[in-house]
Amino acid sequence: MPGSKYTRQNVLSVKHWVADKLISLTTTRDPEFQFTPGQFARLGLPQSTEGVQPDIWRAYSMVNGPASETLEFYSIVVPEGEFSPRLAQLQPGGHLYVDKTAFGFLTLDRFDAGGTLWLIATGTGLSAYMSMLYDERVWRDYRRIILVHGVRNTDELAYRDQLLEWEQAGEAQSVDSPRARLSYHPIPTQQNLPGTPRARLTALLADGGLERHVGCALDPATSKVMLCGNPDMLTDARKLLSERNFAVGRRGNSGNLALENYW
Ligand SMILES: Cc1cc2nc3c(=O)[nH]c(=O)nc-3n(C[C@H](O)[C@H](O)[C@H](O)COP(=O)(O)OP(=O)(O)OC[C@H]3O[C@@H](n4cnc5c(N)ncnc54)[C@H](O)[C@@H]3O)c2cc1C
């Protein structure tokens, strides 16, 4: 598609984490499509099954790392949504349109390196963090990475095996290793997970329960926090964190808070 703002990619695989609710797709990747982990692509699909031009577009964070030869996306399926039910119908060999430009500012460039990086997500907000973790940079730049994933039910804990693998690799490394250690904290609100508080992330932020559970204080001098996913959670969490001296960077000053609303 010369002169076009987008490319057409082939779907390689589709994984259904929860039937009719959560899927991951991998596609081919245009070698010229470049992005920084945490950024998102605009994905397009035709409205009708006969259509050959994309006319519905939605933002999706890349799950894959920047060096991967394929693209991966993790999606909710909103039954009444225009885009996601169509995305969920794609099969290997189908086509997905990808804007040639990647967008977004939820990247590690927002922070000065060092200290503890808190990656806090609800639901599919995890996608942006997976991309960062598939890249070497985050493991070099921080001493500790704390990933908190809020979901309703335990079956929504996508990418759990990969996250546990990274966590265990950190436990096995020597104490003086310069590589960051990841601690992974899934927090379901509707089901019990042994050893895990059953509460909303914002409630746990407000009463200190998250810091107790994780075993680390949210210190604005040494911690950087990313928030991604549900806009209500982000608004409340941002307010709570701003009362504790966390702020988004402005005009070249790097802050210690960065966020991305998914709707
Ligand atoms: C910067 C950015 C990055 C995004 N990255 C992702 C991603 O990686 N994965 C992903 O699934 N979605 C992501 N989204 C949301 C995505 O663009 C679509 O909105 C979503 O897939 C639903 O599309 P839809 O047309 O079916 O429904 P829409 O008409 O777009 O949304 C309908 C309603 O569904 C709910 N909703 C939308 N998205 C979500 C979601 N992700 N989780 C829970 N409820 C939701 C909201 O209540 C919304 O009003 C992102 C959005 C933005 C702005």
XYZ file of N, CA and C and ligand atoms in Angstrom:
842
model
N 0.824 -1.198 0.000
C 0.000 0.000 0.000
C 0.863 1.256 0.000
N 1.555 1.538 -1.123
C 2.450 2.691 -1.155
C 1.666 3.987 -0.947
N 2.256 4.919 -0.210
C 1.600 6.206 0.034
C 0.549 6.148 1.125
N 0.252 4.954 1.603
C -0.794 4.822 2.610
C -0.225 5.107 4.000
N -1.106 5.474 4.941
C -0.655 5.748 6.315
C -0.575 4.471 7.142
N -1.013 3.372 6.548
C -1.028 2.125 7.321
C -0.521 0.959 6.485
N -0.226 -0.145 7.169
C 0.171 -1.367 6.467
C -0.835 -2.467 6.810
N -0.876 -3.497 5.982
C -1.747 -4.639 6.262
C -0.888 -5.798 6.744
N -1.181 -6.303 7.923
C -0.396 -7.397 8.497
C -1.237 -8.666 8.578
N -0.538 -9.806 8.546
C -1.235 -11.099 8.606
C -1.322 -11.585 10.046
N -2.480 -12.062 10.421
C -2.637 -12.643 11.758
C -1.941 -14.002 11.770
N -1.083 -14.206 12.773
C -0.340 -15.467 12.873
C -0.965 -16.413 13.892
N -1.447 -15.857 15.000
C -2.051 -16.720 16.021
C -3.049 -15.920 16.841
N -4.000 -16.635 17.403
C -4.998 -16.013 18.282
C -5.115 -16.899 19.514
N -4.973 -16.305 20.678
C -5.102 -17.073 21.927
C -6.290 -16.522 22.703
N -7.168 -17.401 23.130
C -8.319 -16.971 23.930
C -8.010 -17.294 25.388
N -7.746 -16.254 26.186
C -7.448 -16.460 27.612
C -8.737 -16.789 28.351
N -9.776 -16.003 28.067
C -11.106 -16.233 28.641
C -12.080 -16.119 27.471
N -12.887 -17.179 27.243
C -13.767 -17.206 26.064
C -14.623 -15.944 25.996
N -14.672 -15.352 24.804
C -15.485 -14.162 24.518
C -15.119 -12.954 25.378
N -13.939 -12.951 25.974
C -13.612 -11.844 26.879
C -12.187 -11.307 26.735
N -11.226 -12.201 26.668
C -9.829 -11.754 26.627
C -9.041 -12.564 25.610
N -8.412 -11.866 24.679
C -7.643 -12.562 23.641
C -6.271 -11.905 23.462
N -5.342 -12.675 22.929
C -4.085 -12.104 22.436
C -3.920 -12.520 20.984
N -3.405 -11.598 20.191
C -3.158 -11.878 18.771
C -1.706 -11.599 18.453
N -1.116 -12.440 17.621
C 0.178 -12.059 17.054
C -0.007 -11.865 15.553
N 0.768 -10.933 15.018
C 0.709 -10.652 13.579
C 2.127 -10.487 13.046
N 2.233 -10.488 11.738
C 3.496 -10.108 11.118
C 3.763 -8.638 11.448
N 4.993 -8.201 11.219
C 5.356 -6.807 11.533
C 6.065 -6.193 10.342
N 5.639 -5.006 9.974
C 6.356 -4.270 8.936
C 7.723 -3.896 9.510
N 8.826 -4.240 8.832
C 10.149 -3.953 9.413
C 10.358 -2.473 9.699
N 9.605 -1.610 9.024
C 9.787 -0.171 9.260
C 8.956 0.346 10.428
N 8.111 -0.494 10.989
C 7.293 -0.049 12.123
C 8.146 -0.096 13.393
N 8.458 1.075 13.944
C 9.312 1.172 15.128
C 8.513 1.767 16.279
N 8.844 1.374 17.488
C 8.155 1.944 18.649
C 9.040 1.802 19.884
N 8.680 2.558 20.909
C 9.328 2.453 22.213
C 8.375 1.675 23.112
N 8.886 0.717 23.916
C 7.980 -0.040 24.781
C 7.088 0.885 25.613
N 5.806 0.542 25.668
C 4.824 1.377 26.359
C 3.982 2.187 25.378
N 4.468 2.304 24.139
C 3.673 3.036 23.140
C 2.564 2.145 22.578
N 1.651 2.772 21.842
C 0.551 2.014 21.257
C 0.484 2.216 19.750
N -0.150 1.224 19.110
C -0.404 1.299 17.669
C -1.874 1.627 17.470
N -2.195 2.202 16.341
C -3.604 2.322 15.956
C -3.895 1.164 15.019
N -4.840 0.318 15.438
C -5.192 -0.865 14.646
C -6.502 -0.607 13.916
N -6.578 -1.081 12.677
C -7.769 -0.854 11.878
C -8.368 -2.143 11.347
N -9.695 -2.128 11.218
C -10.423 -3.252 10.617
C -11.566 -2.692 9.780
N -11.956 -3.421 8.724
C -13.141 -2.986 7.974
C -14.405 -3.237 8.786
N -15.396 -2.370 8.582
C -16.649 -2.512 9.321
C -17.396 -3.789 8.917
N -17.400 -4.064 7.611
C -18.126 -5.256 7.160
C -17.137 -6.344 6.777
N -17.609 -7.591 6.802
C -16.711 -8.707 6.491
C -16.249 -8.664 5.038
N -17.048 -8.028 4.155
C -16.637 -7.924 2.739
C -15.654 -6.775 2.528
N -15.553 -5.867 3.523
C -14.754 -4.654 3.343
C -13.277 -4.964 3.167
N -12.605 -4.164 2.344
C -11.165 -4.344 2.164
C -10.394 -3.133 2.670
N -11.118 -2.082 3.077
C -10.468 -0.889 3.627
C -10.788 -0.814 5.117
N -9.779 -0.501 5.943
C -10.083 -0.347 7.376
C -10.851 0.941 7.621
N -11.968 0.865 8.320
C -12.677 2.102 8.649
C -13.003 2.231 10.130
N -12.595 1.252 10.939
C -12.705 1.417 12.398
C -11.283 1.308 12.959
N -10.926 2.262 13.781
C -9.560 2.287 14.325
C -9.602 2.366 15.844
N -8.720 1.625 16.504
C -8.609 1.701 17.965
C -7.137 1.638 18.371
N -6.861 2.205 19.540
C -5.496 2.198 20.093
C -5.235 0.882 20.821
N -4.070 0.309 20.597
C -3.657 -0.907 21.315
C -2.178 -0.835 21.651
N -1.857 -1.031 22.921
C -0.447 -1.075 23.319
C 0.199 -2.328 22.742
N 1.437 -2.203 22.325
C 2.176 -3.391 21.920
C 2.513 -4.203 23.165
N 2.372 -5.515 23.067
C 2.796 -6.429 24.135
C 4.243 -6.860 23.889
N 4.594 -7.035 22.626
C 5.929 -7.541 22.270
C 7.002 -6.491 22.536
N 8.222 -6.960 22.674
C 9.353 -6.049 22.819
C 9.703 -5.414 21.485
N 10.532 -4.354 21.508
C 10.822 -3.625 20.269
C 11.619 -4.429 19.250
N 12.344 -5.465 19.702
C 13.175 -6.228 18.762
C 12.419 -7.394 18.130
N 11.221 -7.661 18.577
C 10.487 -8.832 18.082
C 10.134 -8.687 16.598
N 10.196 -9.796 15.879
C 9.848 -9.751 14.447
C 8.347 -9.743 14.227
N 7.598 -10.065 15.285
C 6.138 -10.075 15.160
C 5.545 -9.065 16.143
N 4.286 -8.718 15.927
C 3.576 -7.833 16.854
C 2.618 -8.671 17.683
N 2.390 -8.234 18.914
C 1.417 -8.933 19.759
C 0.538 -7.902 20.454
N -0.757 -8.207 20.517
C -1.715 -7.328 21.179
C -2.581 -8.170 22.109
N -2.955 -7.561 23.223
C -3.784 -8.235 24.229
C -5.061 -7.416 24.354
N -6.201 -8.035 24.121
C -7.434 -7.246 24.027
C -8.579 -7.788 24.857
N -9.289 -6.842 25.443
C -10.608 -7.141 26.004
C -11.568 -7.299 24.828
N -12.641 -8.075 25.018
C -13.719 -8.095 24.028
C -14.925 -7.447 24.699
N -15.278 -6.251 24.227
C -16.436 -5.526 24.768
C -17.630 -5.930 23.902
N -18.622 -6.673 24.462
C -19.689 -7.221 23.605
C -20.368 -6.170 22.734
N -20.610 -4.971 23.291
C -21.313 -3.942 22.515
C -20.329 -3.024 21.782
N -19.046 -3.324 21.848
C -18.038 -2.475 21.206
C -18.049 -2.645 19.694
N -17.512 -1.648 19.005
C -17.495 -1.697 17.543
C -16.295 -2.500 17.038
N -15.177 -2.358 17.726
C -13.926 -2.908 17.201
C -13.580 -4.286 17.771
N -13.620 -4.400 19.110
C -13.040 -5.604 19.725
C -13.770 -6.901 19.351
N -15.117 -6.927 19.170
C -15.732 -8.190 18.722
C -15.242 -8.600 17.330
N -14.952 -7.613 16.472
C -14.419 -7.933 15.131
C -12.993 -8.470 15.250
N -12.231 -7.857 16.148
C -10.855 -8.325 16.362
C -10.866 -9.782 16.835
N -11.822 -10.092 17.718
C -11.891 -11.444 18.299
C -12.295 -12.493 17.272
N -12.871 -12.048 16.153
C -13.269 -13.019 15.117
C -12.133 -13.359 14.162
N -11.038 -12.608 14.249
C -9.927 -12.870 13.324
C -9.328 -14.249 13.581
N -8.902 -14.868 12.506
C -8.263 -16.188 12.564
C -6.883 -16.065 11.931
N -5.982 -17.005 12.207
C -4.700 -16.984 11.500
C -4.936 -16.913 9.993
N -4.161 -16.063 9.325
C -4.360 -15.842 7.886
C -5.213 -14.616 7.611
N -5.944 -14.133 8.626
C -6.739 -12.912 8.467
C -5.841 -11.680 8.462
N -6.460 -10.520 8.238
C -5.670 -9.293 8.101
C -6.018 -8.264 9.164
N -4.979 -7.599 9.648
C -5.145 -6.511 10.611
C -4.337 -5.333 10.074
N -4.932 -4.145 10.097
C -4.258 -2.958 9.562
C -3.584 -2.213 10.716
N -2.375 -1.744 10.477
C -1.587 -1.102 11.543
C -1.073 0.242 11.031
N -1.447 1.318 11.722
C -0.936 2.647 11.375
C 0.601 2.608 11.408
N 1.226 3.301 10.470
C 2.693 3.230 10.380
C 3.391 3.923 11.549
N 2.658 4.797 12.259
C 3.269 5.548 13.362
C 2.813 4.989 14.699
N 3.758 4.820 15.621
C 3.400 4.453 16.999
C 3.250 5.733 17.811
N 2.372 5.696 18.808
C 2.064 6.893 19.593
C 2.214 6.598 21.084
N 2.212 7.668 21.886
C 2.083 7.505 23.335
C 3.326 7.873 24.117
N 3.082 8.242 25.369
C 4.150 8.760 26.234
C 4.346 7.925 27.497
N 3.700 6.767 27.567
C 3.907 5.922 28.757
C 5.170 5.090 28.530
N 6.303 5.764 28.558
C 7.564 5.075 28.275
C 8.564 5.391 29.382
N 9.628 4.621 29.430
C 10.632 4.822 30.483
C 11.374 6.147 30.324
N 11.262 6.766 29.141
C 11.906 8.075 28.939
C 11.330 9.141 29.864
N 10.186 8.859 30.453
C 9.568 9.850 31.350
C 10.313 9.991 32.672
N 11.150 9.006 32.993
C 11.782 8.973 34.320
C 13.298 8.997 34.206
N 13.940 9.486 35.274
C 15.372 9.226 35.431
C 15.503 7.787 35.899
N 16.506 7.095 35.390
C 16.683 5.687 35.765
C 17.070 5.576 37.239
N 16.831 4.395 37.811
C 17.283 4.112 39.171
C 16.144 3.953 40.151
N 16.425 3.226 41.240
C 15.428 3.040 42.286
C 14.447 1.929 41.951
N 13.216 2.129 42.407
C 12.181 1.104 42.258
C 11.133 1.574 41.262
N 10.806 0.708 40.336
C 9.781 1.032 39.341
C 8.511 0.261 39.676
N 7.437 0.997 39.936
C 6.129 0.377 40.194
C 5.322 0.421 38.903
N 4.902 -0.740 38.437
C 4.064 -0.827 37.236
C 2.691 -1.310 37.696
N 1.723 -0.414 37.715
C 0.402 -0.750 38.269
C -0.620 -0.722 37.136
N -1.298 -1.858 36.927
C -2.259 -1.962 35.819
C -3.570 -2.546 36.305
N -4.642 -2.155 35.616
C -5.878 -2.931 35.714
C -6.071 -3.606 34.360
N -6.565 -4.847 34.378
C -6.969 -5.565 33.170
C -5.935 -5.543 32.065
N -6.390 -5.121 30.869
C -5.505 -5.151 29.697
C -4.414 -4.081 29.751
N -4.456 -3.207 30.751
C -3.386 -2.220 30.947
C -2.030 -2.884 31.135
N -2.055 -4.177 31.425
C -0.804 -4.936 31.547
C 0.017 -4.909 30.251
N -0.662 -4.782 29.105
C 0.013 -4.888 27.792
C 1.260 -4.019 27.708
N 1.096 -2.742 28.089
C 2.201 -1.784 27.930
C 3.419 -2.223 28.740
N 3.177 -2.823 29.901
C 4.290 -3.234 30.768
C 4.976 -4.492 30.235
N 4.196 -5.371 29.592
C 4.819 -6.574 29.021
C 5.889 -6.158 28.020
N 5.560 -5.161 27.201
C 6.515 -4.705 26.189
C 7.797 -4.188 26.849
N 7.644 -3.445 27.949
C 8.842 -2.945 28.657
C 9.667 -4.104 29.202
N 8.974 -5.125 29.728
C 9.686 -6.243 30.359
C 10.344 -7.158 29.322
N 9.828 -7.150 28.091
C 10.466 -7.935 27.024
C 11.719 -7.237 26.495
N 11.956 -5.996 26.948
C 13.122 -5.238 26.499
C 14.174 -5.245 27.617
N 15.440 -5.196 27.265
C 16.509 -5.272 28.272
C 16.599 -4.023 29.144
N 16.210 -2.885 28.574
C 16.486 -1.609 29.242
C 15.966 -1.546 30.682
N 14.730 -1.973 30.890
C 14.123 -1.816 32.212
C 14.875 -2.628 33.266
N 15.424 -3.758 32.849
C 16.144 -4.626 33.791
C 17.483 -4.012 34.176
N 18.042 -3.196 33.295
C 19.316 -2.516 33.573
C 19.106 -1.246 34.386
N 17.982 -0.548 34.112
C 17.800 0.806 34.644
C 17.310 0.849 36.087
N 16.739 -0.249 36.580
C 16.139 -0.224 37.921
C 16.727 -1.316 38.801
N 16.617 -1.118 40.114
C 17.059 -2.145 41.064
C 15.933 -3.143 41.297
N 14.722 -2.586 41.333
C 13.582 -3.431 41.648
C 12.400 -3.009 40.776
N 11.651 -3.991 40.295
C 10.440 -3.711 39.516
C 9.282 -4.397 40.236
N 8.258 -3.624 40.545
C 7.089 -4.179 41.237
C 5.910 -4.092 40.283
N 5.414 -5.242 39.853
C 4.293 -5.233 38.909
C 3.016 -5.649 39.639
N 2.032 -4.759 39.647
C 0.762 -5.018 40.330
C -0.325 -5.095 39.262
N -1.023 -6.229 39.215
C -2.040 -6.421 38.172
C -3.402 -6.653 38.820
N -4.264 -5.656 38.757
C -5.611 -5.766 39.310
C -6.577 -6.333 38.279
N -7.296 -7.383 38.667
C -8.291 -8.011 37.783
C -9.519 -8.348 38.626
N -10.591 -8.782 37.963
C -11.749 -9.232 38.741
C -11.521 -10.662 39.219
N -11.283 -11.569 38.253
C -11.172 -13.001 38.572
C -9.797 -13.533 38.189
N -9.428 -14.630 38.814
C -8.072 -15.159 38.590
C -7.857 -15.634 37.146
N -8.947 -16.012 36.437
C -8.728 -16.463 35.056
C -8.343 -15.300 34.132
N -8.424 -14.067 34.642
C -8.030 -12.903 33.835
C -6.543 -12.565 34.011
N -5.815 -13.430 34.709
C -4.389 -13.153 34.933
C -3.554 -13.620 33.738
N -3.745 -12.939 32.629
C -3.011 -13.259 31.400
C -1.515 -13.033 31.623
N -0.717 -13.757 30.896
C 0.750 -13.638 30.918
C 1.341 -13.998 32.286
N 0.549 -14.670 33.105
C 1.011 -14.983 34.460
C 2.252 -15.882 34.436
N 2.256 -16.897 33.544
C 3.391 -17.830 33.522
C 4.687 -17.098 33.184
N 4.611 -16.198 32.200
C 5.811 -15.441 31.816
C 6.279 -14.554 32.971
N 5.331 -13.929 33.645
C 5.687 -13.029 34.752
C 6.302 -13.808 35.914
N 5.740 -14.989 36.195
C 6.303 -15.821 37.269
C 7.708 -16.295 36.904
N 7.908 -16.565 35.610
C 9.236 -17.001 35.159
C 10.274 -15.897 35.401
N 9.903 -14.659 35.053
C 10.825 -13.536 35.297
C 11.061 -13.358 36.795
N 9.991 -13.514 37.575
C 10.124 -13.334 39.023
C 11.090 -14.381 39.592
N 10.921 -15.636 39.144
C 11.780 -16.711 39.665
C 13.229 -16.538 39.211
N 13.424 -16.035 38.002
C 14.795 -15.794 37.517
C 15.483 -14.770 38.417
N 14.742 -13.781 38.876
C 15.296 -12.756 39.772
C 15.665 -13.340 41.122
N 14.822 -14.256 41.615
C 15.100 -14.868 42.923
C 16.368 -15.709 42.865
N 16.645 -16.263 41.669
C 17.811 -17.148 41.533
C 19.109 -16.369 41.323
N 19.014 -15.085 40.977
C 20.263 -14.379 40.657
C 20.978 -13.926 41.937
N 22.289 -13.671 41.833
C 23.065 -13.335 43.031
C 22.659 -11.951 43.533
N 22.866 -11.710 44.839
C 22.393 -10.458 45.447
C 23.066 -9.229 44.852
N 24.307 -9.388 44.357
C 24.987 -8.209 43.807
C 24.788 -8.072 42.291
N 23.864 -8.845 41.741
C 23.598 -8.720 40.304
C 23.062 -7.320 39.994
N 23.556 -6.679 38.918
C 23.044 -5.352 38.571
C 21.659 -5.407 37.929
N 21.209 -6.610 37.619
C 19.925 -6.751 36.946
C 18.786 -6.597 37.962
N 17.739 -5.876 37.558
C 16.598 -5.660 38.456
C 15.923 -6.979 38.802
N 15.281 -7.001 39.963
C 14.431 -8.128 40.336
C 12.987 -7.707 40.163
N 12.208 -8.623 39.640
C 10.768 -8.347 39.477
C 10.005 -9.020 40.603
N 9.078 -8.294 41.226
C 8.094 -8.991 42.049
C 6.719 -8.731 41.447
N 5.990 -9.820 41.301
C 4.722 -9.817 40.552
C 3.576 -10.012 41.538
N 2.602 -9.092 41.503
C 1.514 -9.125 42.490
C 0.147 -9.064 41.816
N -0.402 -10.227 41.471
C -1.764 -10.235 40.931
C -2.757 -9.967 42.055
N -3.747 -9.108 41.794
C -4.727 -8.779 42.841
C -6.150 -8.913 42.279
N -6.778 -10.085 42.427
C -8.168 -10.219 41.980
C -9.133 -9.623 43.014
N -10.167 -8.942 42.536
C -11.112 -8.335 43.486
C -12.303 -9.245 43.788
N -12.603 -10.208 42.902
C -13.819 -11.009 43.085
C -13.551 -12.429 43.566
N -12.299 -12.813 43.632
C -11.972 -14.180 44.052
C -10.796 -14.138 45.009
N -10.726 -15.148 45.864
C -9.592 -15.209 46.789
C -8.377 -15.795 46.093
N -7.250 -15.148 46.307
C -5.971 -15.705 45.875
C -5.143 -15.783 47.158
N -4.734 -16.997 47.571
C -4.074 -17.130 48.872
C -2.933 -16.128 49.058
N -2.919 -15.501 50.218
C -1.844 -14.566 50.557
C -2.001 -13.193 49.923
N -3.145 -12.961 49.279
C -3.336 -11.701 48.549
C -4.555 -10.968 49.094
N -4.427 -9.671 49.359
C -5.614 -8.940 49.820
C -6.660 -8.890 48.715
N -7.931 -9.023 49.101
C -8.991 -8.966 48.089
C -9.627 -7.592 48.157
N -9.099 -6.669 47.389
C -9.572 -5.282 47.462
C -9.184 -4.553 46.191
N -9.830 -3.421 45.972
C -9.488 -2.603 44.803
C -8.113 -1.967 45.012
N -7.428 -1.738 43.898
C -6.073 -1.179 43.999
C -6.080 0.173 44.704
N -7.106 0.990 44.423
C -7.116 2.324 45.029
C -7.337 2.228 46.542
N -8.148 1.251 46.983
C -8.337 1.070 48.432
C -7.014 0.652 49.066
N -6.288 -0.201 48.380
C -5.000 -0.671 48.913
C -3.940 0.429 48.897
N -4.060 1.334 47.932
C -3.134 2.479 47.910
C -3.466 3.426 49.059
N -4.769 3.611 49.302
C -5.204 4.585 50.310
C -4.842 4.143 51.721
N -4.985 2.839 52.017
C -4.771 2.421 53.417
C -3.395 1.790 53.648
N -2.525 1.870 52.651
C -1.163 1.338 52.836
C -1.084 -0.169 52.644
N -2.230 -0.798 52.319
C -2.256 -2.256 52.177
C -1.379 -2.756 51.039
N -1.262 -1.951 49.990
C -0.440 -2.384 48.854
C 1.038 -2.425 49.256
N 1.474 -1.384 49.942
C 2.885 -1.346 50.372
C 3.189 -2.488 51.348
N 2.242 -2.771 52.244
C 2.463 -3.884 53.194
C 2.525 -5.205 52.437
N 1.616 -5.381 51.484
C 1.567 -6.637 50.726
C 2.852 -6.853 49.918
N 3.311 -5.773 49.293
C 4.490 -5.851 48.425
C 5.782 -5.865 49.251
N 5.719 -5.258 50.444
C 6.908 -5.186 51.293
C 7.851 -4.086 50.857
N 7.292 -2.986 50.377
C 8.128 -1.872 49.908
C 7.320 -0.582 50.060
N 7.983 0.472 50.535
C 7.283 1.754 50.706
C 7.271 2.525 49.392
N 6.200 3.249 49.174
C 6.118 4.140 48.008
C 6.792 5.451 48.391
N 8.089 5.508 48.159
C 8.878 6.678 48.550
C 9.095 7.547 47.307
N 8.586 8.791 47.300
C 8.705 9.610 46.082
C 10.148 9.926 45.699
N 11.081 9.782 46.639
C 12.489 10.066 46.322
C 13.131 8.928 45.539
N 12.630 7.717 45.728
C 13.308 6.570 45.104
C 12.395 5.734 44.212
N 11.087 6.036 44.207
C 10.145 5.218 43.427
C 9.628 5.992 42.223
N 9.434 5.272 41.135
C 8.737 5.823 39.969
C 7.516 4.953 39.747
N 6.383 5.589 39.452
C 5.132 4.834 39.358
C 4.490 5.042 37.997
N 4.106 3.931 37.368
C 3.281 3.991 36.162
C 1.906 3.421 36.481
N 0.878 4.057 35.911
C -0.503 3.595 36.080
C -1.093 3.416 34.694
N -1.771 2.291 34.458
C -2.304 2.054 33.115
C -3.598 1.254 33.194
N -4.612 1.691 32.454
C -5.852 0.917 32.377
C -7.089 1.753 32.611
N -7.892 1.328 33.580
C -9.208 1.906 33.875
C -9.089 3.380 34.304
N -9.763 4.293 33.591
C -9.607 5.720 33.903
C -10.068 6.100 35.306
N -11.071 5.402 35.854
C -11.504 5.731 37.227
C -10.396 5.398 38.224
N -9.772 4.234 38.013
C -8.666 3.852 38.900
C -7.539 4.879 38.780
N -7.259 5.295 37.547
C -6.151 6.232 37.346
C -6.414 7.573 38.026
N -7.645 8.067 37.903
C -7.974 9.358 38.528
C -7.793 9.283 40.041
N -8.342 8.209 40.635
C -8.266 8.084 42.098
C -6.828 7.842 42.558
N -6.128 6.981 41.821
C -4.752 6.663 42.221
C -3.854 7.892 42.066
N -4.079 8.651 41.003
C -3.259 9.848 40.790
C -3.432 10.836 41.944
N -4.700 10.980 42.385
C -4.978 11.903 43.491
C -4.253 11.430 44.762
N -4.386 10.135 45.042
C -3.740 9.593 46.249
C -2.222 9.758 46.183
N -1.668 9.504 44.999
C -0.211 9.580 44.868
C 0.275 11.029 44.885
N -0.538 11.941 44.341
C -0.094 13.346 44.336
C -0.043 13.889 45.767
N -0.910 13.359 46.643
C -0.850 13.770 48.060
C 0.440 13.280 48.719
N 1.090 12.333 48.052
C 2.346 11.797 48.607
C 3.554 12.213 47.764
N 3.383 13.339 47.064
C 4.492 13.950 46.305
C 4.918 13.182 45.064
N 3.993 12.455 44.462
C 4.260 11.885 43.140
C 3.639 12.826 42.112
N 4.395 13.125 41.053
C 3.894 14.067 40.046
C 4.405 13.688 38.666
N 3.578 13.994 37.679
C 3.964 13.779 36.283
C 5.008 14.837 35.916
N 6.052 14.458 35.184
C 7.091 15.416 34.794
C 6.552 16.455 33.818
N 7.120 17.646 33.862
C 6.666 18.714 32.964
C 7.862 19.445 32.379
N 7.714 19.888 31.139
C 8.703 20.736 30.451
C 10.139 20.281 30.687
N 10.400 19.048 30.308
C 11.776 18.567 30.386
C 12.179 18.063 31.764
N 11.378 18.378 32.820
C 11.697 17.839 34.149
C 11.089 16.459 34.256
N 11.930 15.463 34.544
C 11.352 14.125 34.643
C 10.627 14.018 35.981
N 9.466 13.418 35.964
C 8.677 13.260 37.184
C 8.888 11.883 37.773
N 7.972 11.499 38.668
C 8.019 10.145 39.216
C 6.662 9.450 39.066
N 5.829 9.985 38.139
C 4.516 9.398 37.877
C 4.206 9.530 36.385
N 3.699 8.449 35.790
C 3.279 8.499 34.376
C 2.037 7.634 34.246
N 1.106 8.043 33.394
C -0.124 7.260 33.292
C -0.714 7.243 31.892
N -1.523 6.209 31.652
C -2.201 6.048 30.356
C -3.606 5.500 30.583
N -4.599 6.314 30.205
C -6.002 5.872 30.259
C -6.315 5.017 29.043
N -7.065 3.934 29.217
C -7.421 3.085 28.073
C -8.793 3.433 27.481
N -9.576 4.234 28.175
C -10.817 4.725 27.562
C -11.270 5.972 28.252
C -3.687 4.575 24.519
C -4.645 3.416 24.523
C -4.149 2.117 24.518
C -5.036 1.041 24.553
N -4.537 -0.222 24.587
C -5.387 -1.264 24.708
C -4.893 -2.600 24.819
O -3.684 -2.847 24.767
N -5.795 -3.600 24.976
C -7.144 -3.350 25.022
O -7.928 -4.292 25.185
N -7.627 -2.112 24.893
C -6.788 -1.071 24.721
N -7.291 0.179 24.583
C -8.746 0.319 24.412
C -9.085 0.024 22.933
O -8.629 1.112 22.141
C -10.593 -0.171 22.688
O -11.318 0.856 23.283
C -11.120 -1.463 23.240
O -10.442 -2.556 22.672
C -12.610 -1.654 22.963
O -12.916 -1.295 21.628
P -14.427 -1.360 21.127
O -14.573 -0.598 19.861
O -14.871 -2.783 21.091
O -15.236 -0.617 22.249
P -15.193 0.961 22.549
O -16.397 1.584 21.944
O -13.862 1.518 22.185
O -15.328 0.962 24.125
C -16.593 0.687 24.737
C -16.438 0.660 26.238
O -15.709 -0.504 26.614
C -14.948 -0.244 27.780
N -13.525 -0.523 27.462
C -12.801 -0.086 26.398
N -11.545 -0.576 26.430
C -11.475 -1.345 27.531
C -10.436 -2.133 28.106
N -9.226 -2.230 27.531
N -10.695 -2.795 29.261
C -11.920 -2.713 29.853
N -12.946 -1.991 29.344
C -12.730 -1.319 28.200
C -15.183 1.216 28.148
O -16.213 1.295 29.110
C -15.632 1.819 26.845
O -16.427 2.953 27.028
C -6.432 1.272 24.550
C -6.914 2.583 24.511
C -6.043 3.644 24.517
C -6.601 5.042 24.497
